[in-house]
Coordinates of N, CA, C and O in Angstrom, one line a residue:
X1 N 2.7 9.2 29.3 CA 2.8 8.3 28.2 C 1.7 8.6 27.2 O 0.6 8.9 27.6
X2 N 2.0 8.5 25.9 CA 1.1 8.7 24.8 C 1.0 7.4 24.0 O 2.1 6.9 23.6
X3 N -0.1 6.9 23.8 CA -0.3 5.7 23.0 C -0.7 6.1 21.6 O -1.7 6.9 21.4
X4 N -0.1 5.6 20.6 CA -0.4 5.9 19.2 C -0.9 4.6 18.5 O -0.5 3.5 18.9
X5 N -1.7 4.8 17.5 CA -2.2 3.6 16.8 C -1.9 3.9 15.3 O -2.2 5.0 14.8
X6 N -1.4 2.9 14.6 CA -1.2 3.0 13.2 C -2.2 2.1 12.4 O -2.3 0.9 12.8
X7 N -2.8 2.6 11.4 CA -3.7 1.8 10.6 C -3.2 1.8 9.2 O -2.7 2.8 8.7
X8 N -3.3 0.7 8.6 CA -2.9 0.6 7.2 C -4.2 0.3 6.3 O -5.2 -0.1 6.9
X9 N -4.1 0.6 5.1 CA -5.2 0.4 4.2 C -4.7 -0.2 2.9 O -3.7 0.1 2.4
X10 N -5.5 -1.2 2.4 CA -5.2 -1.8 1.1 C -6.5 -2.5 0.7 O -7.4 -2.8 1.5
X11 N -6.6 -2.7 -0.7 CA -7.7 -3.3 -1.2 C -7.3 -4.8 -1.6 O -6.2 -5.0 -2.1
X12 N -8.2 -5.7 -1.4 CA -7.9 -7.1 -1.8 C -8.9 -7.5 -2.9 O -10.1 -7.4 -2.7
X13 N -8.4 -8.0 -4.0 CA -9.2 -8.5 -5.0 C -9.0 -10.1 -5.0 O -7.9 -10.5 -4.9
X14 N -10.1 -10.8 -5.2 CA -10.0 -12.3 -5.2 C -9.1 -12.8 -6.3 O -8.4 -13.8 -6.1
X15 N -9.2 -12.2 -7.5 CA -8.4 -12.6 -8.6 C -8.0 -11.4 -9.4 O -8.6 -10.4 -9.4
X16 N -7.0 -11.6 -10.3 CA -6.5 -10.6 -11.1 C -7.5 -10.1 -12.1 O -7.5 -9.0 -12.6
X17 N -8.5 -11.0 -12.4 CA -9.5 -10.6 -13.4 C -10.5 -9.6 -12.9 O -11.2 -9.0 -13.7
X18 N -10.5 -9.3 -11.6 CA -11.3 -8.3 -11.0 C -10.8 -6.9 -11.2 O -11.4 -5.9 -10.9
X19 N -9.5 -6.8 -11.5 CA -8.8 -5.5 -11.7 C -9.2 -4.8 -12.9 O -9.7 -5.4 -13.9
X20 N -9.0 -3.5 -13.0 CA -9.2 -2.7 -14.2 C -8.2 -3.2 -15.2 O -7.2 -3.8 -14.8
X21 N -8.3 -2.9 -16.5 CA -7.5 -3.4 -17.5 C -6.0 -3.0 -17.4 O -5.1 -3.8 -17.6
X22 N -5.8 -1.8 -16.9 CA -4.4 -1.3 -16.7 C -3.7 -2.1 -15.6 O -2.5 -2.5 -15.8
X23 N -4.3 -2.3 -14.5 CA -3.8 -3.0 -13.4 C -3.6 -4.5 -13.8 O -2.6 -5.2 -13.4
X24 N -4.6 -5.1 -14.4 CA -4.6 -6.5 -14.9 C -3.4 -6.7 -15.8 O -2.6 -7.6 -15.6
X25 N -3.2 -5.8 -16.7 CA -2.1 -5.9 -17.6 C -0.7 -5.8 -16.9 O 0.2 -6.6 -17.2
X26 N -0.6 -4.9 -16.0 CA 0.6 -4.7 -15.2 C 1.0 -6.0 -14.4 O 2.1 -6.4 -14.4
X27 N 0.0 -6.6 -13.8 CA 0.2 -7.9 -13.1 C 0.7 -8.9 -14.1 O 1.7 -9.7 -13.7
X28 N 0.2 -9.0 -15.3 CA 0.6 -10.0 -16.2 C 2.0 -9.7 -16.7 O 2.8 -10.6 -17.0
X29 N 2.4 -8.4 -16.8 CA 3.8 -8.0 -17.1 C 4.7 -8.4 -16.0 O 5.8 -8.9 -16.3
X30 N 4.3 -8.3 -14.8 CA 5.2 -8.8 -13.7 C 5.4 -10.3 -13.8 O 6.5 -10.8 -13.6
X31 N 4.3 -11.0 -14.2 CA 4.4 -12.5 -14.3 C 5.4 -12.8 -15.5 O 6.2 -13.7 -15.4
X32 N 5.4 -12.0 -16.6 CA 6.3 -12.3 -17.7 C 7.7 -12.1 -17.2 O 8.7 -12.8 -17.6
X33 N 8.0 -11.1 -16.3 CA 9.3 -10.8 -15.8 C 9.9 -12.0 -15.0 O 11.1 -12.1 -14.9
X34 N 9.1 -12.9 -14.5 CA 9.6 -14.1 -13.8 C 10.6 -14.9 -14.7 O 11.5 -15.5 -14.2
X35 N 10.4 -14.8 -16.0 CA 11.2 -15.6 -16.9 C 12.7 -15.2 -16.9 O 13.6 -16.0 -17.2
X36 N 13.0 -14.0 -16.4 CA 14.4 -13.6 -16.4 C 15.0 -13.7 -15.0 O 16.2 -13.3 -14.8
X37 N 14.3 -14.3 -14.1 CA 14.8 -14.5 -12.7 C 16.0 -15.4 -12.7 O 16.0 -16.4 -13.4
X38 N 17.0 -15.0 -12.0 CA 18.2 -15.8 -11.8 C 18.1 -16.3 -10.4 O 18.6 -15.6 -9.5
X39 N 17.5 -17.4 -10.1 CA 17.3 -17.9 -8.8 C 17.6 -19.4 -8.6 O 16.8 -20.2 -8.2
X40 N 18.9 -19.8 -9.0 CA 19.2 -21.2 -8.9 C 19.3 -21.7 -7.5 O 19.3 -23.0 -7.3
X41 N 19.4 -20.9 -6.5 CA 19.6 -21.3 -5.1 C 18.3 -21.5 -4.4 O 18.0 -22.5 -3.8
X42 N 17.5 -20.4 -4.4 CA 16.2 -20.5 -3.7 C 15.1 -21.1 -4.5 O 14.2 -21.6 -4.0
X43 N 15.3 -21.1 -5.8 CA 14.3 -21.5 -6.8 C 12.9 -20.7 -6.6 O 11.9 -21.2 -6.9
X44 N 13.0 -19.5 -6.0 CA 11.9 -18.7 -5.7 C 12.0 -17.5 -6.6 O 12.9 -16.6 -6.4
X45 N 11.3 -17.5 -7.7 CA 11.3 -16.4 -8.7 C 10.4 -15.3 -8.4 O 9.3 -15.5 -8.0
X46 N 10.9 -14.1 -8.6 CA 10.1 -12.9 -8.3 C 10.2 -12.0 -9.5 O 11.3 -11.8 -10.1
X47 N 9.1 -11.5 -10.0 CA 9.0 -10.6 -11.1 C 8.4 -9.3 -10.7 O 7.5 -9.2 -9.9
X48 N 8.8 -8.2 -11.3 CA 8.3 -6.9 -11.1 C 8.1 -6.1 -12.4 O 8.9 -6.3 -13.3
X49 N 7.1 -5.3 -12.4 CA 6.8 -4.4 -13.6 C 6.4 -3.1 -13.1 O 5.6 -3.0 -12.2
X50 N 7.0 -2.0 -13.7 CA 6.7 -0.7 -13.3 C 6.0 0.0 -14.5 O 6.4 -0.1 -15.6
X51 N 4.9 0.6 -14.2 CA 4.2 1.4 -15.2 C 4.6 2.9 -15.0 O 4.3 3.4 -13.9
X52 N 5.2 3.5 -16.0 CA 5.6 4.9 -15.9 C 4.5 5.8 -16.5 O 3.6 5.3 -17.2
X53 N 4.5 7.0 -16.1 CA 3.5 8.0 -16.5 C 3.4 8.0 -18.0 O 2.3 8.2 -18.6
X54 N 4.5 7.9 -18.8 CA 4.5 7.9 -20.2 C 3.8 6.7 -20.8 O 3.5 6.7 -22.0
X55 N 3.5 5.7 -20.0 CA 2.9 4.4 -20.5 C 4.0 3.3 -20.7 O 3.6 2.2 -20.9
X56 N 5.2 3.7 -20.6 CA 6.3 2.7 -20.7 C 6.2 1.7 -19.5 O 5.9 2.1 -18.4
X57 N 6.5 0.4 -19.8 CA 6.6 -0.6 -18.7 C 8.0 -1.1 -18.6 O 8.6 -1.5 -19.6
X58 N 8.6 -1.1 -17.4 CA 9.9 -1.6 -17.1 C 9.7 -3.0 -16.4 O 8.9 -3.1 -15.6
X59 N 10.5 -3.9 -16.8 CA 10.5 -5.3 -16.2 C 11.8 -5.5 -15.4 O 12.8 -5.1 -15.8
X60 N 11.6 -6.3 -14.4 CA 12.8 -6.7 -13.6 C 12.5 -8.0 -12.9 O 11.3 -8.4 -12.7
X61 N 13.5 -8.7 -12.4 CA 13.4 -9.9 -11.7 C 14.5 -10.1 -10.6 O 15.5 -9.3 -10.7
X62 N 14.3 -11.0 -9.7 CA 15.3 -11.1 -8.7 C 16.6 -11.8 -9.3 O 16.5 -12.6 -10.2
X63 N 17.7 -11.4 -8.8 CA 19.0 -11.9 -9.3 C 19.8 -12.4 -8.1 O 20.3 -11.6 -7.3
X64 N 19.9 -13.7 -8.0 CA 20.7 -14.3 -6.9 C 22.1 -14.4 -7.3 O 22.5 -14.4 -8.4
X65 N 22.9 -14.6 -6.2 CA 24.4 -14.8 -6.4 C 24.8 -15.8 -5.3 O 24.2 -15.9 -4.2
X66 N 25.8 -16.7 -5.7 CA 26.2 -17.7 -4.7 C 26.7 -17.0 -3.4 O 26.6 -17.6 -2.3
X67 N 27.2 -15.8 -3.5 CA 27.5 -15.1 -2.2 C 26.1 -14.3 -1.9 O 25.9 -13.3 -2.4
X68 N 25.3 -15.0 -1.1 CA 23.9 -14.6 -1.0 C 23.7 -13.1 -0.8 O 22.7 -12.6 -1.4
X69 N 24.4 -12.4 0.0 CA 24.1 -11.0 0.2 C 24.3 -10.1 -1.1 O 23.9 -9.0 -1.2
X70 N 24.9 -10.7 -2.1 CA 25.2 -10.0 -3.3 C 24.1 -10.0 -4.3 O 24.1 -9.3 -5.3
X71 N 23.1 -10.8 -4.1 CA 21.9 -10.8 -4.9 C 21.0 -9.6 -4.7 O 21.3 -8.7 -3.8
X72 N 20.0 -9.5 -5.5 CA 19.1 -8.3 -5.4 C 17.7 -8.7 -5.7 O 17.4 -9.5 -6.7
X73 N 16.7 -8.2 -5.0 CA 15.3 -8.4 -5.2 C 14.8 -7.8 -6.5 O 15.4 -6.7 -6.9
X74 N 13.8 -8.3 -7.0 CA 13.2 -7.8 -8.3 C 12.8 -6.3 -8.1 O 12.9 -5.5 -9.0
X75 N 12.2 -6.0 -7.0 CA 11.7 -4.6 -6.8 C 12.8 -3.6 -6.9 O 12.7 -2.6 -7.6
X76 N 14.0 -3.9 -6.2 CA 15.1 -3.0 -6.3 C 15.8 -3.0 -7.6 O 16.2 -1.9 -8.1
X77 N 15.8 -4.1 -8.3 CA 16.4 -4.1 -9.7 C 15.5 -3.1 -10.5 O 16.1 -2.3 -11.2
X78 N 14.2 -3.2 -10.4 CA 13.3 -2.4 -11.2 C 13.5 -0.9 -10.8 O 13.6 0.0 -11.7
X79 N 13.5 -0.6 -9.5 CA 13.5 0.8 -9.1 C 14.8 1.4 -9.4 O 14.9 2.6 -9.7
X80 N 15.9 0.7 -9.2 CA 17.2 1.3 -9.5 C 17.4 1.5 -11.0 O 18.0 2.5 -11.4
X81 N 16.8 0.6 -11.8 CA 16.9 0.8 -13.3 C 16.1 2.1 -13.6 O 16.5 2.9 -14.4
X82 N 14.9 2.2 -13.0 CA 14.1 3.4 -13.2 C 14.9 4.7 -12.8 O 15.0 5.6 -13.6
X83 N 15.5 4.7 -11.7 CA 16.2 5.8 -11.2 C 17.4 6.2 -12.1 O 17.7 7.4 -12.3
X84 N 18.1 5.2 -12.6 CA 19.2 5.4 -13.4 C 18.9 5.8 -14.9 O 19.7 6.5 -15.5
X85 N 17.7 5.4 -15.3 CA 17.4 5.6 -16.8 C 16.1 6.4 -17.1 O 15.9 6.8 -18.2
X86 N 15.2 6.5 -16.1 CA 13.9 7.0 -16.4 C 13.3 7.9 -15.3 O 12.1 8.1 -15.2
X87 N 14.2 8.5 -14.4 CA 13.7 9.3 -13.3 C 12.8 10.4 -13.6 O 12.1 10.9 -12.8
X88 N 12.9 10.9 -14.9 CA 12.1 12.0 -15.3 C 10.7 11.6 -15.7 O 9.9 12.4 -16.1
X89 N 10.4 10.3 -15.7 CA 9.1 9.7 -16.1 C 8.6 9.0 -14.8 O 8.9 7.9 -14.5
X90 N 7.7 9.7 -14.1 CA 7.3 9.1 -12.8 C 6.6 7.7 -12.8 O 6.0 7.4 -13.8
X91 N 6.8 7.0 -11.8 CA 6.2 5.7 -11.6 C 4.8 5.9 -11.2 O 4.5 6.6 -10.2
X92 N 3.8 5.3 -11.9 CA 2.4 5.3 -11.6 C 2.1 4.1 -10.7 O 1.5 4.3 -9.6
X93 N 2.5 2.9 -11.1 CA 2.2 1.7 -10.4 C 3.3 0.7 -10.5 O 4.1 0.7 -11.5
X94 N 3.4 -0.2 -9.6 CA 4.4 -1.3 -9.6 C 3.7 -2.6 -9.2 O 2.9 -2.6 -8.2
X95 N 3.8 -3.6 -10.0 CA 3.3 -4.9 -9.7 C 4.4 -5.9 -9.4 O 5.4 -5.9 -10.1
X96 N 4.2 -6.7 -8.4 CA 5.2 -7.7 -8.0 C 4.5 -9.1 -7.9 O 3.4 -9.2 -7.3
X97 N 5.1 -10.1 -8.4 CA 4.6 -11.5 -8.2 C 5.7 -12.4 -8.0 O 6.9 -12.1 -8.2
X98 N 5.4 -13.6 -7.5 CA 6.4 -14.7 -7.2 C 5.9 -16.0 -7.6 O 4.7 -16.3 -7.7
X99 N 6.8 -16.9 -7.9 CA 6.5 -18.3 -8.2 C 7.6 -19.2 -7.8 O 8.8 -18.9 -7.9
X100 N 7.2 -20.4 -7.4 CA 8.2 -21.5 -7.1 C 7.5 -22.8 -7.4 O 6.3 -22.9 -7.3
X101 N 8.3 -23.8 -7.9 CA 7.7 -25.1 -8.1 C 7.8 -25.9 -6.8 O 7.2 -27.1 -6.8
X102 N 8.4 -25.4 -5.8 CA 8.6 -26.2 -4.5 C 7.4 -26.2 -3.6 O 7.3 -27.1 -2.8
X103 N 6.5 -25.2 -3.7 CA 5.3 -25.2 -2.8 C 4.3 -24.2 -3.4 O 4.7 -23.3 -4.2
X104 N 3.0 -24.3 -3.1 CA 2.1 -23.4 -3.6 C 2.2 -22.0 -2.9 O 2.4 -22.0 -1.7
X105 N 2.0 -21.0 -3.6 CA 2.0 -19.6 -3.1 C 0.5 -19.2 -3.1 O -0.1 -19.2 -4.1
X106 N -0.1 -19.0 -1.9 CA -1.5 -18.9 -1.7 C -2.0 -17.5 -1.5 O -3.2 -17.2 -1.5
X107 N -1.0 -16.6 -1.2 CA -1.4 -15.2 -1.0 C -0.2 -14.3 -1.5 O 0.9 -14.8 -1.8
X108 N -0.5 -13.0 -1.8 CA 0.6 -12.2 -2.3 C 1.9 -12.2 -1.4 O 1.8 -12.3 -0.2
X109 N 3.0 -12.2 -2.1 CA 4.3 -12.1 -1.4 C 4.6 -10.6 -1.2 O 4.6 -9.8 -2.1
X110 N 4.9 -10.2 0.0 CA 5.2 -8.9 0.3 C 6.7 -8.6 0.1 O 7.5 -9.5 0.2
X111 N 7.0 -7.3 -0.1 CA 8.3 -6.9 -0.4 C 9.1 -6.8 1.0 O 8.5 -6.6 2.0
X112 N 10.4 -7.1 0.9 CA 11.2 -7.0 2.1 C 11.4 -5.6 2.6 O 11.1 -4.6 1.8
X113 N 11.9 -5.4 3.7 CA 12.1 -4.0 4.3 C 13.0 -3.2 3.4 O 12.8 -2.0 3.3
X114 N 14.1 -3.8 2.9 CA 15.0 -3.0 2.0 C 14.3 -2.5 0.8 O 14.5 -1.3 0.4
X115 N 13.5 -3.3 0.2 CA 12.7 -2.9 -1.0 C 11.7 -1.8 -0.6 O 11.6 -0.8 -1.4
X116 N 11.1 -1.9 0.5 CA 10.1 -0.9 0.9 C 10.8 0.4 1.2 O 10.3 1.5 0.8
X117 N 12.0 0.4 1.7 CA 12.7 1.6 1.9 C 13.1 2.3 0.6 O 12.9 3.5 0.4
X118 N 13.5 1.5 -0.4 CA 13.8 2.0 -1.7 C 12.5 2.6 -2.4 O 12.5 3.6 -3.0
X119 N 11.4 1.9 -2.2 CA 10.1 2.4 -2.7 C 9.8 3.7 -2.1 O 9.4 4.7 -2.8
X120 N 10.0 3.9 -0.8 CA 9.7 5.1 -0.1 C 10.6 6.2 -0.7 O 10.2 7.4 -0.9
X121 N 11.9 5.9 -0.9 CA 12.8 6.9 -1.5 C 12.4 7.3 -2.9 O 12.4 8.5 -3.3
X122 N 11.9 6.4 -3.7 CA 11.4 6.7 -5.0 C 10.1 7.6 -5.0 O 10.0 8.5 -5.8
X123 N 9.2 7.3 -4.0 CA 8.1 8.2 -3.8 C 8.6 9.6 -3.5 O 8.1 10.6 -4.1
X124 N 9.5 9.7 -2.7 CA 10.0 11.0 -2.3 C 10.7 11.7 -3.5 O 10.5 12.9 -3.7
X125 N 11.5 10.9 -4.2 CA 12.2 11.5 -5.4 C 11.2 12.0 -6.4 O 11.5 13.0 -7.0
X126 N 10.1 11.3 -6.7 CA 9.2 11.8 -7.7 C 8.1 12.6 -7.1 O 7.2 13.1 -7.8
X127 N 8.1 12.8 -5.8 CA 7.1 13.6 -5.1 C 5.7 13.2 -5.4 O 4.8 14.0 -5.6
X128 N 5.4 11.9 -5.5 CA 4.1 11.4 -5.6 C 4.1 9.9 -5.1 O 5.1 9.2 -5.2
X129 N 2.9 9.5 -4.6 CA 2.8 8.1 -4.1 C 3.0 7.0 -5.1 O 2.8 7.2 -6.3
X130 N 3.5 5.9 -4.7 CA 3.7 4.7 -5.5 C 2.6 3.8 -5.2 O 2.4 3.4 -4.1
X131 N 1.9 3.4 -6.2 CA 0.8 2.4 -6.1 C 1.4 1.0 -6.3 O 2.1 0.8 -7.3
X132 N 1.2 0.1 -5.4 CA 1.8 -1.2 -5.5 C 0.7 -2.3 -5.6 O -0.3 -2.3 -4.8
X133 N 0.9 -3.2 -6.5 CA 0.0 -4.3 -6.7 C 0.8 -5.6 -6.4 O 1.8 -5.9 -7.1
X134 N 0.4 -6.3 -5.3 CA 1.1 -7.5 -4.9 C 0.2 -8.6 -5.4 O -1.0 -8.8 -4.9
X135 N 0.7 -9.4 -6.4 CA -0.2 -10.3 -7.2 C 0.2 -11.7 -6.9 O 1.4 -12.1 -7.1
X136 N -0.8 -12.5 -6.4 CA -0.6 -13.9 -6.2 C -1.2 -14.6 -7.5 O -2.4 -14.5 -7.7
X137 N -0.3 -15.3 -8.2 CA -0.8 -16.0 -9.4 C -1.8 -17.0 -9.0 O -1.6 -17.8 -8.0
X138 N -3.0 -17.1 -9.6 CA -4.1 -17.9 -9.2 C -4.6 -17.7 -7.8 O -5.1 -18.6 -7.1
X139 N -4.4 -16.4 -7.4 CA -4.9 -16.0 -6.0 C -5.2 -14.6 -6.0 O -5.5 -13.9 -7.0
X140 N -5.3 -14.0 -4.8 CA -5.7 -12.6 -4.6 C -4.6 -11.6 -5.0 O -3.4 -12.0 -5.2
X141 N -5.0 -10.4 -5.2 CA -4.2 -9.3 -5.5 C -4.4 -8.2 -4.4 O -5.6 -7.9 -4.1
X142 N -3.3 -7.7 -3.8 CA -3.5 -6.6 -2.8 C -3.0 -5.4 -3.5 O -2.0 -5.3 -4.1
X143 N -3.8 -4.3 -3.4 CA -3.5 -3.0 -4.0 C -3.3 -2.0 -2.9 O -4.2 -1.8 -2.1
X144 N -2.1 -1.4 -2.9 CA -1.7 -0.5 -1.8 C -1.4 0.9 -2.4 O -0.6 0.9 -3.3
X145 N -2.0 1.9 -2.0 CA -1.8 3.2 -2.5 C -0.8 4.0 -1.6 O -1.2 4.5 -0.5
X146 N 0.4 4.0 -1.9 CA 1.4 4.6 -1.1 C 2.1 3.7 -0.2 O 1.5 2.8 0.4
X147 N 3.4 3.9 0.0 CA 4.3 3.0 0.8 C 4.0 3.2 2.3 O 4.3 2.3 3.1
X148 N 3.4 4.3 2.7 CA 3.1 4.5 4.1 C 2.4 3.3 4.7 O 2.6 3.0 5.9
X149 N 1.4 2.7 4.0 CA 0.7 1.6 4.5 C 1.5 0.3 4.6 O 1.1 -0.6 5.4
X150 N 2.6 0.2 3.9 CA 3.5 -0.9 4.0 C 4.6 -0.7 5.0 O 5.1 -1.7 5.5
X151 N 5.0 0.5 5.1 CA 6.2 0.8 6.0 C 5.9 2.1 6.7 O 6.5 3.1 6.3
X152 N 5.1 2.1 7.8 CA 4.8 3.4 8.4 C 6.0 4.1 9.1 O 5.9 5.3 9.2
X153 N 7.0 3.4 9.4 CA 8.2 4.0 10.0 C 9.4 4.0 9.1 O 10.5 3.7 9.5
X154 N 9.1 4.4 7.8 CA 10.3 4.4 6.9 C 11.3 5.5 7.3 O 11.0 6.4 8.0
X155 N 12.5 5.3 7.0 CA 13.6 6.1 7.4 C 13.7 7.3 6.4 O 13.9 7.2 5.2
X156 N 13.7 8.5 7.0 CA 14.0 9.8 6.3 C 14.7 10.7 7.2 O 14.2 10.9 8.4
X157 N 15.7 11.2 6.9 CA 16.5 12.2 7.7 C 16.7 13.4 6.8 O 17.5 13.4 5.9
X158 N 15.8 14.4 7.0 CA 15.8 15.6 6.1 C 17.1 16.3 6.1 O 17.5 16.9 5.2
X159 N 17.8 16.3 7.3 CA 19.1 17.0 7.4 C 20.2 16.5 6.4 O 21.1 17.2 6.0
X160 N 20.0 15.2 6.0 CA 21.0 14.6 5.0 C 20.9 15.3 3.7 O 21.8 15.2 2.9
X161 N 19.7 15.9 3.3 CA 19.6 16.5 2.0 C 19.8 18.0 2.0 O 19.7 18.7 1.0
X162 N 20.1 18.6 3.2 CA 20.3 20.0 3.3 C 21.7 20.3 2.9 O 22.6 19.6 3.2
X163 N 21.9 21.4 2.2 CA 23.2 21.8 1.8 C 23.9 22.6 2.9 O 23.2 23.2 3.8
X164 N 25.2 22.5 3.0 CA 25.9 23.1 4.1 C 26.3 24.5 3.8 O 26.3 25.0 2.8

């Protein structure tokens, strides 16, 4: 038997004001994206903002549907928009934040497994790591360099991309 250990790394800032101006701005852009959330069922709004290498910022929010599995998280809305419209302009950073009036959010909200897998695919597609800022409004910000620290066992099957 072999025992393995996985370690993750991330930085935690007490508030968004501790970030450099580029990261601070991206977090505020994610907060702006909350306004377009369609979340009448959960009342849990999520906003995402992508900073592209060109300097362009893409905004997205969660989109719910009465048929619950038909909705989509803000992260995947943003990443699929990037892939369909801006794949030649690499993603530098992604900020994600959440808000609800039903209870206080005291720490950053992490992305679901499906979103993490899509983030991993985007990293692979652009051949560079994706920097993720998980921003708690009026709370801490977690900065993660690369999806490996969020999802160490992401799914990749190289044979699926090989030509026959």
